Amino acid sequence: MGVPVRRLTVLYDAQCSLCVHLRHWLQRQRQLVPLDLVPAGSHEARRRYPRLDHERTRREITVLGDRGQVFTGAGAWIVCLWALAEHRPKAHWLATPAGAPFVRVTMLAAAKYREATASGTPSGTQACDDRCSVPG
């Protein structure tokens, strides 16, 4: 049996408008498992997780459980939804083989959006550069 998760830390790219938007969205949701939202690569992230590859967390969504669990890529997106009251049933379905294609399409769409917003770099925003890549 797995170790229960009582709290999750989501490392998000604070330089990406989509990531910041999703951070605010997560904060507004009713959480069954509390989410700490910390900028990837920040002093706080490095203090909490000194052994983590912080350059990788800037390129790939990373979620950490309070018992040492590490979720990246599709698993990180799913665990974020699992922590939310209204989205837990959807997270369970997305974790199945039937739901996997939807996770992949969503991740590709997010990467395309980041790429599109980085190329135009509207005033006040920064380019996503290599952080826009889709995790393998």
XYZ file of N, CA and C in Angstrom, residues 5 7-10 26 33-35 61-65 69-84 87-88 91-92 94-95:
108
model
N -0.781 10.781 0.986
C -0.358 12.162 0.745
C -1.287 13.074 1.547
N -0.306 16.571 1.955
C -0.044 17.916 1.457
C 0.828 17.784 0.218
N 0.594 18.664 -0.762
C 1.369 18.646 -1.995
C 1.980 20.023 -2.244
N 3.173 20.027 -2.810
C 3.812 21.266 -3.240
C 3.896 21.232 -4.755
N 3.332 22.251 -5.394
C 3.359 22.376 -6.843
C 4.418 23.416 -7.185
N -5.878 26.952 -9.372
C -5.737 25.939 -8.314
C -6.063 26.523 -6.942
N -6.721 17.920 -0.589
C -5.333 17.840 -0.136
C -4.762 19.242 -0.338
N -4.284 19.883 0.716
C -3.761 21.246 0.571
C -2.600 21.313 -0.422
N -2.627 22.374 -1.239
C -1.586 22.615 -2.229
C -0.772 23.840 -1.838
N 6.611 20.354 -15.187
C 5.835 20.506 -13.958
C 6.247 19.414 -12.975
N 6.431 19.831 -11.736
C 6.845 18.916 -10.675
C 5.968 19.153 -9.459
N 5.441 18.070 -8.911
C 4.617 18.130 -7.705
C 5.238 17.172 -6.697
N 5.394 17.653 -5.464
C 6.037 16.855 -4.425
C 5.067 16.608 -3.277
N 5.000 15.343 -2.859
C 4.171 14.979 -1.722
C 4.939 15.154 -0.428
N 7.032 11.734 -2.089
C 6.585 11.405 -3.427
C 6.990 12.523 -4.392
N 7.354 12.135 -5.624
C 7.683 13.098 -6.671
C 6.870 12.730 -7.909
N 6.114 13.690 -8.403
C 5.300 13.492 -9.595
C 5.765 14.502 -10.639
N 5.963 14.050 -11.873
C 6.350 14.952 -12.957
C 5.475 14.677 -14.170
N 5.490 15.612 -15.119
C 4.759 15.425 -16.368
C 3.284 15.155 -16.153
N 2.761 14.151 -16.876
C 1.339 13.821 -16.810
C 0.901 13.471 -15.390
N 1.740 12.733 -14.672
C 1.404 12.366 -13.295
C 1.232 13.575 -12.401
N 2.012 14.617 -12.641
C 1.896 15.838 -11.841
C 0.571 16.550 -12.113
N 0.187 16.614 -13.389
C -1.106 17.236 -13.713
C -2.246 16.464 -13.060
N -2.174 15.146 -13.142
C -3.246 14.309 -12.599
C -3.325 14.447 -11.087
N -2.195 14.448 -10.398
C -2.229 14.553 -8.936
C -2.752 15.922 -8.494
N -2.505 16.961 -9.278
C -3.082 18.276 -8.955
C -4.607 18.211 -8.999
N -5.146 17.584 -10.042
C -6.605 17.440 -10.135
C -7.137 16.533 -9.035
N -6.397 15.487 -8.704
C -6.800 14.561 -7.651
C -6.937 15.272 -6.309
N -6.151 16.297 -6.086
C -6.191 17.033 -4.819
C -7.427 17.921 -4.693
N -8.145 18.129 -5.786
C -9.289 19.047 -5.809
C -10.607 18.295 -5.679
N -12.653 17.738 -8.901
C -11.948 17.142 -10.032
C -11.333 15.779 -9.729
N -11.492 15.287 -8.515
C -10.898 13.986 -8.169
C -11.435 12.848 -9.040
N -9.681 12.966 -12.252
C -8.276 12.565 -12.109
C -8.152 11.047 -12.119
N -9.061 10.369 -11.438
C -9.029 8.903 -11.436
C -9.177 8.367 -12.856
N -8.531 10.038 -15.714
C -7.370 10.429 -16.518
C -6.165 9.527 -16.269
N -6.104 8.904 -15.101
C -4.993 8.009 -14.761
C -5.141 6.626 -15.399
